[in-house]
Coordinates of C-alpha atoms in Angstrom, one line a residue:
M63 CA -24.8 -19.1 -25.4
C64 CA -23.3 -18.5 -28.8
L65 CA -25.6 -15.7 -29.5
L66 CA -24.9 -13.8 -26.2
P67 CA -22.3 -11.5 -28.0
I68 CA -24.7 -10.8 -30.9
L69 CA -27.0 -8.1 -29.8
T70 CA -27.0 -6.0 -33.2
P71 CA -29.1 -5.3 -35.1
A72 CA -31.2 -4.8 -32.2
G73 CA -35.2 -5.0 -32.5
P74 CA -37.9 -3.1 -30.3
G75 CA -36.6 -2.0 -27.0
N76 CA -33.2 -3.5 -27.7
T77 CA -34.4 -6.9 -28.1
A78 CA -32.2 -9.3 -30.1
L79 CA -32.0 -12.9 -31.6
A80 CA -30.5 -14.2 -28.1
D81 CA -33.8 -13.5 -26.6
V82 CA -35.5 -15.8 -29.0
G83 CA -33.2 -18.2 -27.9
M84 CA -33.8 -17.6 -24.5
A85 CA -37.5 -17.7 -24.8
A86 CA -37.3 -21.3 -26.7
S87 CA -35.0 -22.5 -24.0
V88 CA -37.7 -21.3 -21.2
V89 CA -40.4 -23.3 -23.2
V90 CA -38.6 -26.2 -23.8
A91 CA -37.4 -26.3 -20.1
L92 CA -40.9 -26.1 -18.9
M93 CA -41.9 -28.9 -20.9
W94 CA -39.4 -31.3 -19.7
A95 CA -39.8 -30.2 -16.1
T96 CA -43.4 -30.8 -16.4
R97 CA -42.7 -34.4 -18.1
E98 CA -40.3 -35.3 -15.4
R99 CA -42.3 -33.9 -12.7
F100 CA -39.3 -31.8 -11.1
Q101 CA -39.8 -29.9 -7.9
L102 CA -39.3 -26.4 -9.7
K103 CA -36.9 -23.9 -7.8
F104 CA -36.8 -20.3 -8.7
P105 CA -33.5 -18.6 -7.3
Y106 CA -33.7 -15.0 -7.0
I107 CA -37.6 -14.9 -7.2
L108 CA -38.1 -12.3 -4.3
G109 CA -35.9 -9.6 -5.6
T110 CA -37.1 -10.0 -9.3
L111 CA -40.7 -10.1 -8.0
L112 CA -40.1 -6.8 -6.1
L113 CA -38.2 -5.2 -8.8
V114 CA -40.9 -5.9 -11.5
L115 CA -43.7 -5.1 -9.0
G116 CA -41.8 -1.8 -8.0
G117 CA -41.6 -0.9 -11.9
G118 CA -45.0 -1.9 -12.5
L119 CA -46.4 0.2 -10.0
A120 CA -44.0 3.4 -10.9
A121 CA -45.3 3.1 -14.5
L122 CA -49.0 3.1 -13.4
T123 CA -48.7 5.9 -10.8
A124 CA -46.6 8.1 -13.5
S125 CA -48.6 7.4 -16.4
A126 CA -45.9 6.1 -18.5
P127 CA -46.3 5.0 -21.9
P128 CA -47.2 1.5 -22.6
S129 CA -43.8 0.8 -24.1
V130 CA -42.2 0.5 -20.6
A131 CA -44.2 -2.6 -20.2
L132 CA -41.4 -4.3 -22.6
V133 CA -38.8 -3.5 -19.9
L134 CA -40.8 -5.4 -17.4
V135 CA -41.2 -8.5 -19.9
Q136 CA -37.5 -8.5 -20.3
D137 CA -37.1 -8.5 -16.6
A138 CA -39.4 -11.8 -16.6
V139 CA -37.6 -13.4 -19.4
L140 CA -34.1 -12.9 -18.0
F141 CA -35.3 -14.3 -14.8
L142 CA -37.0 -17.3 -16.4
W143 CA -33.8 -17.8 -18.3
A144 CA -31.6 -18.1 -15.2
A145 CA -34.4 -20.5 -13.8
T146 CA -34.0 -22.5 -16.8
L147 CA -30.1 -23.0 -16.3
A148 CA -30.9 -23.6 -12.6
L149 CA -32.5 -26.9 -13.6
G150 CA -29.1 -28.0 -14.5
R151 CA -29.3 -29.2 -11.1
H152 CA -31.1 -32.5 -12.3
N153 CA -28.9 -32.7 -15.3
V154 CA -25.3 -31.8 -15.4
A155 CA -25.4 -32.1 -19.1
I156 CA -27.1 -28.4 -18.9
I157 CA -24.0 -26.7 -17.0
T158 CA -21.7 -28.7 -19.2
A159 CA -23.3 -27.5 -22.4
A160 CA -23.6 -24.0 -21.2
T161 CA -20.3 -23.3 -19.8
H162 CA -18.5 -25.2 -22.7
A163 CA -20.1 -23.4 -25.2
W164 CA -19.6 -20.0 -23.6
C165 CA -15.9 -20.5 -22.8
R166 CA -15.4 -21.7 -26.7
T167 CA -17.7 -18.7 -27.9
A168 CA -15.7 -16.2 -26.1
P169 CA -12.2 -16.4 -27.4
V170 CA -13.4 -17.1 -30.9
F171 CA -15.5 -14.0 -30.9
A172 CA -12.6 -12.1 -29.3
G173 CA -10.2 -13.2 -32.2
V174 CA -12.5 -12.4 -35.0
M175 CA -13.3 -8.9 -33.4
V176 CA -9.6 -8.1 -32.8
V177 CA -8.6 -9.1 -36.5
A178 CA -11.6 -6.9 -37.7
Y179 CA -10.5 -4.0 -35.5
L180 CA -6.9 -4.0 -36.8
I181 CA -7.9 -4.4 -40.5
G182 CA -10.4 -1.3 -39.9
L183 CA -13.8 -3.3 -40.5
D184 CA -16.0 -0.9 -38.7
A185 CA -19.0 -2.5 -39.5
L186 CA -18.3 -5.4 -37.5
T187 CA -16.5 -3.8 -34.7
G188 CA -19.0 -1.1 -34.3
V189 CA -16.7 1.8 -34.5
S190 CA -18.6 4.9 -34.9
A191 CA -18.2 8.5 -34.6
R192 CA -20.1 8.6 -31.5
D193 CA -17.4 6.6 -29.5
G194 CA -14.5 7.5 -31.3
V195 CA -12.1 4.5 -32.0
R196 CA -13.8 2.4 -29.0
A197 CA -15.0 -0.9 -30.4
S198 CA -18.6 -2.0 -29.3
Y199 CA -18.3 -4.9 -31.5
T200 CA -21.9 -6.6 -32.1
L201 CA -23.2 -5.9 -28.6
G202 CA -23.9 -2.2 -29.4
D203 CA -22.2 -0.6 -26.6
P204 CA -18.3 -0.6 -25.8
N205 CA -18.9 -0.8 -22.1
L206 CA -21.4 -3.8 -22.6
A207 CA -19.0 -5.5 -24.7
A208 CA -16.0 -5.1 -22.3
N209 CA -18.3 -6.0 -19.4
Y210 CA -19.2 -9.5 -21.4
L211 CA -15.4 -10.1 -22.1
V212 CA -14.3 -9.6 -18.3
V213 CA -17.1 -12.2 -17.5
S214 CA -16.1 -14.3 -20.0
L215 CA -12.5 -14.1 -18.7
V216 CA -13.3 -15.3 -15.3
L217 CA -15.8 -18.0 -16.4
M218 CA -13.0 -19.4 -18.7
A219 CA -10.5 -19.6 -15.7
A220 CA -13.2 -21.0 -13.7
C221 CA -14.0 -23.7 -16.3
R222 CA -10.4 -24.0 -17.2
R223 CA -11.8 -24.2 -21.0
P224 CA -10.5 -24.5 -23.4
R225 CA -8.8 -27.8 -22.0
S226 CA -5.3 -26.9 -23.6
A227 CA -3.4 -24.7 -21.5
G228 CA -1.7 -23.3 -24.5
V229 CA -5.1 -22.4 -26.4
R230 CA -6.8 -21.3 -23.1
H231 CA -3.8 -18.8 -22.7
T232 CA -4.1 -17.7 -26.3
G233 CA -8.0 -17.3 -25.6
Y234 CA -7.2 -14.8 -22.6
A235 CA -4.8 -12.8 -24.7
L236 CA -7.2 -12.4 -27.5
V237 CA -10.1 -11.7 -24.8
L238 CA -7.7 -9.1 -23.2
L239 CA -7.0 -7.4 -26.4
A240 CA -10.6 -7.3 -27.2
I241 CA -11.3 -5.5 -24.0
V242 CA -8.4 -2.8 -24.6
F243 CA -10.1 -2.1 -28.0
T244 CA -13.2 -1.1 -26.1
G245 CA -11.7 1.6 -24.3
S246 CA -13.8 0.9 -21.3
N247 CA -12.2 2.6 -18.3
G248 CA -14.6 0.7 -16.4
A249 CA -14.0 -2.5 -17.4
M250 CA -10.0 -2.2 -17.1
F251 CA -11.0 -1.5 -13.1
T252 CA -13.1 -4.3 -12.7
L253 CA -10.8 -6.6 -14.6
L254 CA -8.1 -5.4 -11.9
I255 CA -10.7 -6.4 -9.1
A256 CA -11.4 -9.9 -10.8
V257 CA -7.6 -10.6 -11.1
V258 CA -6.9 -9.5 -7.3
L259 CA -10.0 -11.6 -6.1
C260 CA -9.2 -14.7 -8.3
L261 CA -5.7 -14.9 -6.6
A262 CA -7.1 -14.4 -3.2
L263 CA -9.8 -17.1 -3.6
S264 CA -7.2 -19.5 -5.0
Q265 CA -5.0 -19.1 -2.2
L266 CA -7.6 -19.3 0.3
R267 CA -8.8 -22.7 -1.5
R268 CA -4.8 -24.2 -1.5
R269 CA -3.4 -22.8 1.5
G270 CA -6.2 -21.6 3.6
A271 CA -7.9 -18.4 5.2
L272 CA -4.9 -16.8 6.1
A273 CA -3.3 -17.0 2.7
G274 CA -6.2 -15.5 1.0
A275 CA -6.1 -12.7 3.4
L276 CA -2.7 -12.2 3.1
V277 CA -3.4 -11.4 -0.7
L278 CA -6.0 -9.0 0.0
M279 CA -3.8 -7.1 2.6
V280 CA -0.7 -6.8 0.4
T281 CA -3.4 -5.5 -2.4
A282 CA -5.2 -3.0 0.0
L283 CA -1.4 -1.7 1.2
F284 CA -0.4 -1.3 -2.6
A285 CA -3.8 0.6 -3.3
A286 CA -3.6 2.8 0.1
V287 CA 0.1 3.8 -1.1
L288 CA -0.9 4.5 -4.8
V289 CA -3.7 6.8 -3.4
L290 CA -2.2 8.4 -0.7
V291 CA 1.4 8.7 -1.5
V292 CA 1.9 8.8 -5.2
M293 CA -1.2 10.0 -6.6
P294 CA -1.3 13.2 -4.8
R295 CA 2.4 13.8 -6.4
V296 CA 1.1 13.2 -10.1
D297 CA -0.4 16.0 -12.3
M298 CA -3.3 13.5 -13.2
Q299 CA -4.8 16.3 -15.3
S300 CA -1.5 16.8 -17.3
L301 CA -1.5 13.0 -17.9
R302 CA -5.2 13.3 -19.2
E303 CA -4.0 16.1 -21.6
Q304 CA -1.2 14.0 -23.1
A305 CA -3.7 11.2 -23.4
A306 CA -6.0 13.4 -25.2
G307 CA -3.5 14.3 -27.6
S308 CA -1.9 10.9 -28.2
I309 CA -3.2 7.9 -30.1
P310 CA -7.0 7.8 -30.5
L311 CA -7.5 4.8 -28.4
L312 CA -5.9 6.4 -25.3
R313 CA -7.7 9.6 -26.3
D314 CA -11.0 8.1 -26.3
S315 CA -10.5 6.0 -23.0
F316 CA -8.1 7.4 -20.4
G317 CA -8.3 10.8 -22.1
R318 CA -11.9 11.1 -21.5
S319 CA -11.8 10.1 -17.8
A320 CA -12.3 13.3 -16.5
G321 CA -15.4 14.0 -18.5
S322 CA -16.8 11.0 -17.8
T323 CA -16.5 11.3 -14.0
S324 CA -18.1 14.8 -14.2
Q325 CA -20.9 13.5 -16.3
R326 CA -21.7 10.8 -13.8
A327 CA -21.5 13.2 -11.0
T328 CA -23.9 15.5 -12.7
I329 CA -26.0 12.5 -13.1
L330 CA -25.8 11.3 -9.6
S331 CA -26.7 14.9 -8.6
E332 CA -29.6 15.5 -11.0
G333 CA -31.0 11.9 -10.1
T334 CA -31.0 12.6 -6.4
Q335 CA -32.8 15.8 -6.7
L336 CA -35.2 14.1 -9.0
F337 CA -36.0 11.8 -6.2
L338 CA -36.2 14.2 -3.5
D339 CA -38.6 16.3 -5.8
G340 CA -40.8 13.2 -6.7
N341 CA -42.4 10.4 -4.7
A342 CA -41.2 6.9 -3.2
T343 CA -42.9 5.0 -6.2
G344 CA -40.6 5.8 -8.8
V345 CA -41.1 7.6 -12.5
G346 CA -41.4 4.1 -14.3
P347 CA -38.8 1.7 -16.1
A348 CA -36.2 3.5 -18.4
R349 CA -38.0 6.6 -17.7
V350 CA -35.1 8.6 -16.2
K351 CA -34.2 10.6 -19.1
A352 CA -37.7 11.4 -20.3
T353 CA -38.5 12.9 -16.9
L354 CA -35.2 14.7 -16.7
E355 CA -36.1 16.5 -20.1
A356 CA -39.6 17.1 -18.7
T357 CA -38.1 18.9 -15.9
Q358 CA -35.8 20.7 -18.0
A359 CA -32.6 19.3 -16.3
P360 CA -29.7 20.9 -17.8
Y361 CA -28.2 17.3 -18.4
T362 CA -30.5 14.6 -19.4
K363 CA -29.3 11.0 -19.6
E364 CA -30.2 7.7 -18.2
A365 CA -28.7 6.9 -14.8
H366 CA -26.0 4.8 -15.7
N367 CA -25.9 3.3 -12.4
D368 CA -28.3 0.3 -11.4
Y369 CA -28.6 1.6 -7.7
L370 CA -29.7 4.8 -8.8
A371 CA -31.6 3.8 -11.7
T372 CA -33.6 1.5 -9.5
L373 CA -34.6 4.0 -6.9
L374 CA -35.4 6.5 -9.3
E375 CA -37.3 4.2 -11.9
R376 CA -39.0 1.4 -9.3
G377 CA -38.9 3.5 -6.0
V378 CA -38.6 2.1 -2.7
I379 CA -40.0 -1.3 -3.7
G380 CA -37.9 -1.6 -6.6
A381 CA -35.0 -0.6 -4.4
I382 CA -35.9 -3.4 -1.7
G383 CA -35.7 -5.8 -4.4
L384 CA -32.5 -5.1 -5.4
I385 CA -31.2 -5.4 -2.1
A386 CA -33.1 -8.8 -1.8
L387 CA -31.4 -9.8 -5.2
V388 CA -28.0 -8.6 -3.9
A389 CA -28.4 -10.8 -0.8
A390 CA -29.4 -13.8 -2.8
I391 CA -26.4 -13.5 -5.0
G392 CA -24.0 -13.1 -2.1
V393 CA -25.3 -16.2 0.0
R394 CA -25.0 -18.6 -3.3
C395 CA -21.6 -16.8 -3.8
V396 CA -20.4 -17.6 -0.3
R397 CA -21.6 -21.2 -0.5
L398 CA -19.5 -21.7 -3.8
V399 CA -16.5 -20.2 -2.0
I400 CA -16.8 -22.6 1.1
G401 CA -18.3 -25.5 -0.3
T402 CA -17.3 -28.4 -3.0
V403 CA -19.5 -29.2 -5.9
P404 CA -20.3 -32.8 -6.5
A405 CA -18.1 -34.7 -8.7
P406 CA -20.0 -34.5 -12.3
Y407 CA -20.3 -30.4 -11.7
S408 CA -16.7 -30.3 -10.8
D409 CA -15.8 -31.6 -14.1
A410 CA -17.6 -29.1 -15.7
V411 CA -16.4 -26.2 -13.6
P412 CA -13.3 -27.6 -12.0
R413 CA -12.8 -24.2 -10.1
A414 CA -16.5 -23.3 -9.4
W415 CA -15.6 -20.9 -6.5
L416 CA -14.0 -18.4 -9.0
L417 CA -17.5 -17.6 -10.0
A418 CA -18.3 -16.0 -7.0
V419 CA -15.5 -13.4 -7.8
L420 CA -18.1 -12.0 -10.5
A421 CA -20.4 -10.8 -7.6
P422 CA -18.2 -7.8 -6.7
V423 CA -17.2 -7.2 -10.1
M424 CA -20.7 -6.8 -11.1
A425 CA -21.7 -4.9 -8.2
T426 CA -18.7 -2.5 -9.1
A427 CA -20.0 -2.3 -12.5
A428 CA -23.3 -1.5 -11.7
T429 CA -22.0 1.9 -10.1
F430 CA -21.0 3.3 -13.8
Y431 CA -23.4 0.8 -15.9
E432 CA -26.9 -0.7 -15.8
V433 CA -25.9 -4.1 -15.5
L434 CA -29.4 -5.5 -14.5
H435 CA -30.5 -6.2 -17.9
F436 CA -27.3 -7.7 -19.1
R437 CA -27.9 -10.9 -20.6
H438 CA -24.8 -12.5 -19.7
M439 CA -25.2 -11.4 -16.0
W440 CA -28.3 -13.7 -15.5
T441 CA -26.7 -16.6 -17.6
W442 CA -23.8 -16.3 -14.8
L443 CA -26.5 -16.1 -12.1
G444 CA -28.4 -19.3 -13.5
I445 CA -25.1 -21.3 -13.6
V446 CA -24.4 -20.2 -10.0
A447 CA -27.8 -20.9 -8.7
A448 CA -27.6 -24.7 -10.4
L449 CA -24.2 -25.4 -8.8
V450 CA -25.6 -24.3 -5.3
L451 CA -28.6 -26.4 -5.8
A452 CA -26.4 -29.2 -6.9
L453 CA -24.1 -28.7 -3.9
Q454 CA -27.3 -28.5 -1.6
D455 CA -28.5 -31.7 -3.1
Q456 CA -25.2 -33.6 -2.1
H457 CA -25.3 -32.2 1.4
R458 CA -29.0 -33.6 1.9
A459 CA -28.2 -37.0 0.3
G460 CA -25.3 -37.2 2.7
G461 CA -27.5 -36.0 5.6
E462 CA -25.4 -33.1 6.4
D463 CA -26.2 -29.4 7.0
V464 CA -26.2 -27.2 3.9
P465 CA -23.5 -24.5 4.5

């Protein structure tokens, strides 16, 4: 957990020191499960299996270089890492250790990076000419860093860690400031979604479905007024131009939003054409940019969109796998929202239902990032799986139906 935000310097295929820890944990967990003769569960296996199968078939049919095999190995390692955390159903100490470590690491990491950013320590904050003044910290990419911090905020709220309210709120502030320094527009949007859904679910749990729905309706009304009434009367281009000529952080965040939107639209258009001109099997994992270059496309970039990337790289089989994975995540998150995890787990994650907020957050982020290889996403999935399995075990022990 402590190594999740330490991804640079990167090894072959963007591997990192965190991957060594994950692989070691998988081996130890397998030995433990074998000794204890646990009935092993592999959450999300159908979706992951189809994603790997689709990627492998695409690589073979497209005669992709052997290096793409590393992408499939990473898929397997991340899946097994989540399955390892899911063993927390048998020992709450696994979930306690994982959540406590994450909730302590994130604010400390954010605090160190905020100080480093303010004093101009670019070697630590990852500020480079490529991204302007946007900080990527030790994660190698500003958007990846921002997404990790957004997820960490929700996890801290769900676990109520650190326990001291004052320390926790200070941690929130540090993490928020670290997000701002990344200059990630997508992160700010997903953070807004997270805040609204956290409020809605909290009201649902405290006062019932009507109160939760009311929060969503008020938010939807506000958004509708903003989009339909306010924004048409505001010259967004003028605001972007002013931002582009103001302080560097605004210039490299809001000031570049029009260009980013245009680039993503171009990538979507080229990707769609690439799929229509190709076949249903895909071009192979991490091969979109190379394929666009080979076809002399005017704008050659990776998809930066998990939905498009999966369809292009892993074909129809991979797309079905992604649908299965999303469905599996959705079912588990619904169970967290309507259920109550047993006492030992509720001590570790007092507001477990807030973890469900991260499903729409990551689903939204997947429209402008490729989140399927985000290590912190699979860590969250493993924690969710363990809590839901513990919830199911509790209901079975009580002779009740699983919700």
